[in-house]
Tab-separated table of C-alpha atoms in Angstrom:
chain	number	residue	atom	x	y	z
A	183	UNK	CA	-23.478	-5.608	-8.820
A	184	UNK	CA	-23.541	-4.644	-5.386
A	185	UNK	CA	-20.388	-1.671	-4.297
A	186	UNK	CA	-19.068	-1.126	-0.709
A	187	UNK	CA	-16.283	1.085	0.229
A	188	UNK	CA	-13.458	0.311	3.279
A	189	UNK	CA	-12.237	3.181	5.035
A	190	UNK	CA	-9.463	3.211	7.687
A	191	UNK	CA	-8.488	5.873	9.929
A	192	UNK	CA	-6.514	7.023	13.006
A	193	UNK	CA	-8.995	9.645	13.458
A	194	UNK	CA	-6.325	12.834	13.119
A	195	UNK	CA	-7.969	13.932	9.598
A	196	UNK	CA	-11.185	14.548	10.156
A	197	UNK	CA	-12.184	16.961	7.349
A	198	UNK	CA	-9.994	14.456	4.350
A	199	UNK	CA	-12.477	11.905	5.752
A	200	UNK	CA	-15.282	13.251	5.441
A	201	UNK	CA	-14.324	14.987	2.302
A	202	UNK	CA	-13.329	11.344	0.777
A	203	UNK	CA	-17.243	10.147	2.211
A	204	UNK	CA	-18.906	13.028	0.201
A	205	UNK	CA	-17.573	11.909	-2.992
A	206	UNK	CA	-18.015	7.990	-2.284
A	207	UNK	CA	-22.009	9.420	-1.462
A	208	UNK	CA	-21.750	10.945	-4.900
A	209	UNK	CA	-21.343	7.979	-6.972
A	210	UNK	CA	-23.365	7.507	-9.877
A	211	UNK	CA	-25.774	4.382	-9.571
A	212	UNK	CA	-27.098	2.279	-6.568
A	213	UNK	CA	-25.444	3.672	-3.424
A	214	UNK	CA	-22.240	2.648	-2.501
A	215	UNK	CA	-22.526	1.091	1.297
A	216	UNK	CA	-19.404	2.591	3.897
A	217	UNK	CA	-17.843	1.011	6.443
A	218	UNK	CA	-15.201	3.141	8.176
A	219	UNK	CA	-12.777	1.368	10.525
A	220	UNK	CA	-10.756	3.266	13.524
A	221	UNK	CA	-8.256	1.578	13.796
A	222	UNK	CA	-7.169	1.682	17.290
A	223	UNK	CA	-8.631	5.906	17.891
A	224	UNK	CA	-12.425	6.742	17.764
A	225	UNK	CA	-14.127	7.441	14.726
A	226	UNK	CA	-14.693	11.240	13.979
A	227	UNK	CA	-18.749	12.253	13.503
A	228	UNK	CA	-19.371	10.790	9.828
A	229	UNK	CA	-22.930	11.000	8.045
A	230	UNK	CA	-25.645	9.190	8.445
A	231	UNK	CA	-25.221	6.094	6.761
A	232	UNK	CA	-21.846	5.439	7.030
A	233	UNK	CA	-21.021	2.419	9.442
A	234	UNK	CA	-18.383	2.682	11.716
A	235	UNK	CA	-16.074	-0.122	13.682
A	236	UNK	CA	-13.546	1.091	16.574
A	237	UNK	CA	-10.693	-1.459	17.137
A	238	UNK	CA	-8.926	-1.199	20.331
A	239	UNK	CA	-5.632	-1.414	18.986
A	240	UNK	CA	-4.158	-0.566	15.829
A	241	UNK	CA	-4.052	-3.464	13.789
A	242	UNK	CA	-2.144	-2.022	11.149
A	243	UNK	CA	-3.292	-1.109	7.820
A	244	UNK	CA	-3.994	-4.718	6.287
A	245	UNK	CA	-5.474	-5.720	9.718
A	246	UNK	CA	-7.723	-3.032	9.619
A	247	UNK	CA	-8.638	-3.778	6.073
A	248	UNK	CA	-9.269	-7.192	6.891
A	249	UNK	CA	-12.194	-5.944	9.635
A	250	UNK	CA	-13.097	-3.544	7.084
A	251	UNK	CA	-13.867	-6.623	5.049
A	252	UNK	CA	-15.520	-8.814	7.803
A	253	UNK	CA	-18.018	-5.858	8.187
A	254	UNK	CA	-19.616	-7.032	5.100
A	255	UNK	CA	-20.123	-10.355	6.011
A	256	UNK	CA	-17.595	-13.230	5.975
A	257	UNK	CA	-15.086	-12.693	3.130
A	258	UNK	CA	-17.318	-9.139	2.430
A	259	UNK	CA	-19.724	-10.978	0.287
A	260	UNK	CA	-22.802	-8.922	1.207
A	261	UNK	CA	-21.209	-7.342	-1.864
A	262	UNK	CA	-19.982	-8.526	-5.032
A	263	UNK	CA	-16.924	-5.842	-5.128
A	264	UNK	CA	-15.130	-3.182	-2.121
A	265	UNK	CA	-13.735	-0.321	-3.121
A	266	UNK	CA	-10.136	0.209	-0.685
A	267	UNK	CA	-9.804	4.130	-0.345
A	268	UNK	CA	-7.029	6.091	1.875
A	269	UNK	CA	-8.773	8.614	4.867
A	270	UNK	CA	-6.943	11.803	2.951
A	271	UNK	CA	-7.760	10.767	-0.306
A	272	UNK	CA	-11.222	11.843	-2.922
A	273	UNK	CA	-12.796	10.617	-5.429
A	274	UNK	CA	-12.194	12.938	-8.494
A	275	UNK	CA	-15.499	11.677	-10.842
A	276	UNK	CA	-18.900	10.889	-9.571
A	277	UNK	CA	-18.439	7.331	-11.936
A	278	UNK	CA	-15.635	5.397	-10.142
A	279	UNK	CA	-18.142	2.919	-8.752
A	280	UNK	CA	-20.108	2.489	-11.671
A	281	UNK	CA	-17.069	2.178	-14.120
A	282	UNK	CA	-15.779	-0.352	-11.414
A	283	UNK	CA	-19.247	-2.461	-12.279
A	284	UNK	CA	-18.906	-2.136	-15.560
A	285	UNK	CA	-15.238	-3.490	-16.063
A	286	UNK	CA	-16.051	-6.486	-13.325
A	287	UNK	CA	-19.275	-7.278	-15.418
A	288	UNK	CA	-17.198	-7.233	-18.596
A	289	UNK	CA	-14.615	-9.938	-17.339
A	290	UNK	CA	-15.409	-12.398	-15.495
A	291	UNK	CA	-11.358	-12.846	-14.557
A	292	UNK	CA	-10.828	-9.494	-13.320
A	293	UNK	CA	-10.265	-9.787	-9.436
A	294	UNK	CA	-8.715	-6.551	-8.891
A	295	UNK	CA	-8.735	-2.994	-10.261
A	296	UNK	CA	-5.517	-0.310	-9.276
A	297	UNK	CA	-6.817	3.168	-9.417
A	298	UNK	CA	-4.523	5.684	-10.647
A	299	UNK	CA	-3.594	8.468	-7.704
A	300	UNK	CA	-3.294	11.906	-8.574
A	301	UNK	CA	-2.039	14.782	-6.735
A	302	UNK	CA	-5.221	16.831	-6.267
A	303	UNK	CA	-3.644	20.508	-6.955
A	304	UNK	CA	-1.018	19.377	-9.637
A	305	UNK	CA	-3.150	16.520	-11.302
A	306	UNK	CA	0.331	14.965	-11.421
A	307	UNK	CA	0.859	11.008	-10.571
A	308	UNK	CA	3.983	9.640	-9.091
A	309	UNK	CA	6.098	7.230	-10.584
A	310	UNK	CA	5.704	4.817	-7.674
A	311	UNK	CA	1.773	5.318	-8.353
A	312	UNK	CA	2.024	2.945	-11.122
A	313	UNK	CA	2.127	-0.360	-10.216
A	314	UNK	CA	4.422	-1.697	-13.368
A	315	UNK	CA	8.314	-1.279	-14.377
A	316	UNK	CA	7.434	0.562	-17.451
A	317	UNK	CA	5.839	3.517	-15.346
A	318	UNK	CA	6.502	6.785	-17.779
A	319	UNK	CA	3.080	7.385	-18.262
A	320	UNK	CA	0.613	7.150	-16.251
A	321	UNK	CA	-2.451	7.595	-18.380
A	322	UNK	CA	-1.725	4.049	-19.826
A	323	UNK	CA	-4.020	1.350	-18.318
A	324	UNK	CA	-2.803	-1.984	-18.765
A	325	UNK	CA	-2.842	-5.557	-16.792
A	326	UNK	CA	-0.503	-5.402	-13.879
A	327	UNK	CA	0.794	-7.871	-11.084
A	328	UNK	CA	0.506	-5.530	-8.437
A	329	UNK	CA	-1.693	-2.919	-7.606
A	330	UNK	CA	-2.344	0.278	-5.032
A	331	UNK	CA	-3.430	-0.457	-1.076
A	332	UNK	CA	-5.388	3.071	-1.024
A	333	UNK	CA	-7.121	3.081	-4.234
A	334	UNK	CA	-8.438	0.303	-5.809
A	335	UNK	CA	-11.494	-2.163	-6.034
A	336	UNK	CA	-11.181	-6.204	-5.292
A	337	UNK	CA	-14.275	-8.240	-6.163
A	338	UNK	CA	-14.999	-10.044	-2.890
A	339	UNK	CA	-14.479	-13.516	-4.548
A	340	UNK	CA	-11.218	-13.076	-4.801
A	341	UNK	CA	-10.938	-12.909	-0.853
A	342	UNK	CA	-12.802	-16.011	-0.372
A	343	UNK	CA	-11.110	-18.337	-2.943
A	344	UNK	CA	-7.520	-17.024	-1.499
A	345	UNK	CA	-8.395	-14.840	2.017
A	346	UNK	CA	-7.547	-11.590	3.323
A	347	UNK	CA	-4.771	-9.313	3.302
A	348	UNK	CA	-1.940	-10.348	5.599
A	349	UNK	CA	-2.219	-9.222	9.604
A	350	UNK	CA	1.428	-10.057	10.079
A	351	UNK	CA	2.132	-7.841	7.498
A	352	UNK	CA	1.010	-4.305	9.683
A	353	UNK	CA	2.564	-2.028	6.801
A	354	UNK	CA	4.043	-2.396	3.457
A	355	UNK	CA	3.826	-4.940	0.836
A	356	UNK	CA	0.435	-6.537	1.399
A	357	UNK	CA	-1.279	-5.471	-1.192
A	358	UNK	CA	1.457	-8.038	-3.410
A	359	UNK	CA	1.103	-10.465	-1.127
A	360	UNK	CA	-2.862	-10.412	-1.908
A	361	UNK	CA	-1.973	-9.947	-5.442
A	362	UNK	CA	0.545	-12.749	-5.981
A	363	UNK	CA	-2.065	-15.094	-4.498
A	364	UNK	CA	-4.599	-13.702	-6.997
A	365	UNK	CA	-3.094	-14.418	-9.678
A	366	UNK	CA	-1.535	-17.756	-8.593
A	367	UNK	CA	-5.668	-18.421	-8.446
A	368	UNK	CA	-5.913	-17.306	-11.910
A	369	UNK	CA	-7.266	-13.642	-11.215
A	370	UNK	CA	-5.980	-10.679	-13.119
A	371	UNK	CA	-5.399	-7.323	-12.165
A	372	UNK	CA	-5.880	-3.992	-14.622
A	373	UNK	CA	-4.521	-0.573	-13.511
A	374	UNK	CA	-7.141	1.879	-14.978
A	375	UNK	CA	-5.673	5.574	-15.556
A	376	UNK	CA	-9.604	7.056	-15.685
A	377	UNK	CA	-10.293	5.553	-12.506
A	378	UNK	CA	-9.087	8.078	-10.370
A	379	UNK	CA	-8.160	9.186	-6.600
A	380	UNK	CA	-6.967	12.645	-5.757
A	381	UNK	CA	-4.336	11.940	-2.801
A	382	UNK	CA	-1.906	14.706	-1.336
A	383	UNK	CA	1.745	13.987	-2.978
A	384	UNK	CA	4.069	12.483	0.332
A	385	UNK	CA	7.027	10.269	0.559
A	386	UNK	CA	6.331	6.649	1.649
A	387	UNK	CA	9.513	7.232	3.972
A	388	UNK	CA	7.436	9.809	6.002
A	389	UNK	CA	6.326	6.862	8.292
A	390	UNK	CA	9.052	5.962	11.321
A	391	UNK	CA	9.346	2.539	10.222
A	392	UNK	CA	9.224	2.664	6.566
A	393	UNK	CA	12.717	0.931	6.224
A	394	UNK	CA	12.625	-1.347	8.658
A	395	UNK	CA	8.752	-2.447	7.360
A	396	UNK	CA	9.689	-2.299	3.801
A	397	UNK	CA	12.637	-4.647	4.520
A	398	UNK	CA	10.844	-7.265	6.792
A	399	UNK	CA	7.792	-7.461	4.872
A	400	UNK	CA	9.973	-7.790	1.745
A	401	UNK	CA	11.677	-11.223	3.277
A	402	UNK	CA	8.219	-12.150	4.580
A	403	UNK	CA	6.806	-12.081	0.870
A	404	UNK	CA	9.611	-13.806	-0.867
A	405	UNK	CA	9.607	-16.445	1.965
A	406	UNK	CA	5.628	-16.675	1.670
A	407	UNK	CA	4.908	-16.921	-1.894
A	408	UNK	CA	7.999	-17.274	-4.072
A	409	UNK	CA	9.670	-21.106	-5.138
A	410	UNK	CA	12.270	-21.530	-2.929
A	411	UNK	CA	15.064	-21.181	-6.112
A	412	UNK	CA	13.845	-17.510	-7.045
A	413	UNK	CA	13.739	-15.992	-3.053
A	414	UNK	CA	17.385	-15.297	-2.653
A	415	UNK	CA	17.354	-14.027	-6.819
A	416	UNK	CA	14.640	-11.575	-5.373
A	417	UNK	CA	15.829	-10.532	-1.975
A	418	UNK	CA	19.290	-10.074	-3.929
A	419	UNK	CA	17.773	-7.930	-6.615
A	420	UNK	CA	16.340	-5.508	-3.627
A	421	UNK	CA	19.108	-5.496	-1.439
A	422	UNK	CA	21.114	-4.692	-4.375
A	423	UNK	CA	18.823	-2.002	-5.812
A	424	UNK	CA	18.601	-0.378	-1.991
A	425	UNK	CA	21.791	-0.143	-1.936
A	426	UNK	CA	21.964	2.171	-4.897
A	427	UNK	CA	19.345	4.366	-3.949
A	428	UNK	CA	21.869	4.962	-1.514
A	429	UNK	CA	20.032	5.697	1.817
A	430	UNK	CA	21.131	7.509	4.922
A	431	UNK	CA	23.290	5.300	7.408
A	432	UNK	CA	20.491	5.699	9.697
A	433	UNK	CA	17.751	4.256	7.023
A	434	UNK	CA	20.120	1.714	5.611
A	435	UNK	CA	21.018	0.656	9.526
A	436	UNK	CA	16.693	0.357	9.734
A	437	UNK	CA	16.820	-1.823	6.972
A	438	UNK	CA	19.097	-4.427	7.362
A	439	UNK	CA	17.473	-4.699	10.822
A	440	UNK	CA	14.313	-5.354	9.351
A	441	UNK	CA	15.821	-7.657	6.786
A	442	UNK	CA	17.099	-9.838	9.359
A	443	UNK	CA	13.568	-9.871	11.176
A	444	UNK	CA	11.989	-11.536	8.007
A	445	UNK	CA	14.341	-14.325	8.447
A	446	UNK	CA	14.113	-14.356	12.369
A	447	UNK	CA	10.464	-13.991	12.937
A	448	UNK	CA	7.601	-16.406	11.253
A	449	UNK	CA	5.669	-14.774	8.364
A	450	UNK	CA	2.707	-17.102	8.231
A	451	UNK	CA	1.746	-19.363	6.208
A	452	UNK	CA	3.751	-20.573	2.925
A	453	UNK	CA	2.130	-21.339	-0.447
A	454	UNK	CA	4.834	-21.141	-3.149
A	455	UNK	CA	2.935	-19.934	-6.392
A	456	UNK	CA	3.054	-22.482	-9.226
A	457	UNK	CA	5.622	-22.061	-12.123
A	458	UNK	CA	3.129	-21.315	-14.731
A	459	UNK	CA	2.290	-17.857	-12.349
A	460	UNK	CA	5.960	-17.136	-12.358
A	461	UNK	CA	5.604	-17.036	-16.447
A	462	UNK	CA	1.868	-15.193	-16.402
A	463	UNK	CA	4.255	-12.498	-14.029
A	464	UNK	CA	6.914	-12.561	-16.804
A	465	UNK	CA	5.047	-12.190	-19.500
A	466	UNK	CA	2.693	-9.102	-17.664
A	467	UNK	CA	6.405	-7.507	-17.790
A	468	UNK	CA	7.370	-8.130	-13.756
A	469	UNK	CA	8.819	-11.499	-13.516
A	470	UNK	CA	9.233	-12.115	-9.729
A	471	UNK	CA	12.639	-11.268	-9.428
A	472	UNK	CA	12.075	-7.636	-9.065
């Protein structure tokens, strides 16, 4: 089973990178093939062996996944899985890839593995890091309906039965929107606690447009993917839940704005899942109403 890794970066952290390319060269097993993608700055010097695409522009993190992908032929299937790994982050075991073989090898309805993230001096994983409701601890792996953008592995048939990750999407939420679709397809997705990626501990509302992203691309999913009776139950359920997180005026002013994009702007195209996903999501514990 043949591995390749997708890296994206703005160039600004040279040593993470190459860090995070010394322990993908590690890997246990046949060698794990690298494509890193600048997306929109110049690569920084990487070893030998490691491919490298510069895009003119910053596509944004699922369009620069998406070349990533193409880089491995059409749909990435000059390899049978990719491994999805953030420019800061590392590789904590030298077995990642070949565990990743072994669990794709073992069933054949796997389509996509969540890593779990760990902060590399605590050894600590965020709530958020888990990619189910019931999120208390982290060492659990289980089936999910969601998984992590930075740290995971997607066997490439997946992309060509249901495509890529989302362009329109430039920032938050794509990796459900590529989820949702997998399993609508019949895929499943495992978050494994002993795969693991050692990632600095931030706040997703570090980026400038978090709220604004995390609102749009919220509408954009519901309107995408969701039967049109359950899209205003789940916009409703967020809104509501925003609202008692209780945001600064100047976050929550960020978000409506971005709320009313996803109804203002197109999303792409729309493929409701089928009924029968809506119950597989249930009974994984995350109907699609939250």
């Amino acid at each position: 089973m043949k591995v390749g890794a997708v890296v994206i970066t703005m160039g600004n952290r040279p040593a993470e990178l190459r860090a995070l390319l010394d322990s993908v060269a590690k890997q246990d097993g046949d060698t794990v093939e690298v494509v890193v993608v600048g997306n929109g700055s110049p690569v920084p010097d990487v070893p030998d062996g490691v491919r490298t695409v510069e895009l003119p522009e910053n596509l944004g993190i699922p369009g620069g996944r998406n070349v990533g992908i193409e880089a491995f032929g059409p749909g990435g299937t000059q390899v049978d899985v990719l491994l999805f790994l953030d420019d800061d982050g590392l590789l904590a075991r030298n077995d990642t890839a070949e565990l990743c073989r072994q669990a794709f090898a073992a069933d054949p309805d796997l389509g996509i593995i969540s890593f779990r993230i760990a902060d590399p001096d605590t050894g600590e994983t965020q709530r958020r890091h888990v990619p189910r409701l019931r999120a208390s601890d982290p060492m659990r792996s289980s089936r999910v309906t969601t998984f992590l953008g930075g740290a995971n592995a997607v066997r490439t048939k997946v992309f060509a039965q249901v495509g890529g990750l989302p362009d329109e999407f430039f920032y938050a939420h794509e990796e459900t929107d590529l989820a949702w679709r997998a399993l609508d397809a019949g895929w499943m997705i495992d978050y494994r606690s002993d795969m693991v990626l050692y990632h600095p501990t931030t706040a997703p509302s570090r980026h400038a447009v978090y709220h604004r992203m995390v609102a749009r691309n919220r509408v954009w999913l519901a309107r995408r993917n969701l039967p049109a009776v359950l899209a205003p139950v789940y916009l409703g359920v967020w809104m509501l839940l925003t609202l008692l997180r209780r945001p600064s005026r100047a976050a929550l002013k960020a978000w409506f704005g971005g709320f009313k994009e996803g109804w203002t702007t197109p999303c792409g195209p729309r493929r409701p899942m089928r009924w029968r996903t809506v119950w597989r999501l249930a009974r994984l514990g995350r109907p699609p109403v939250i």
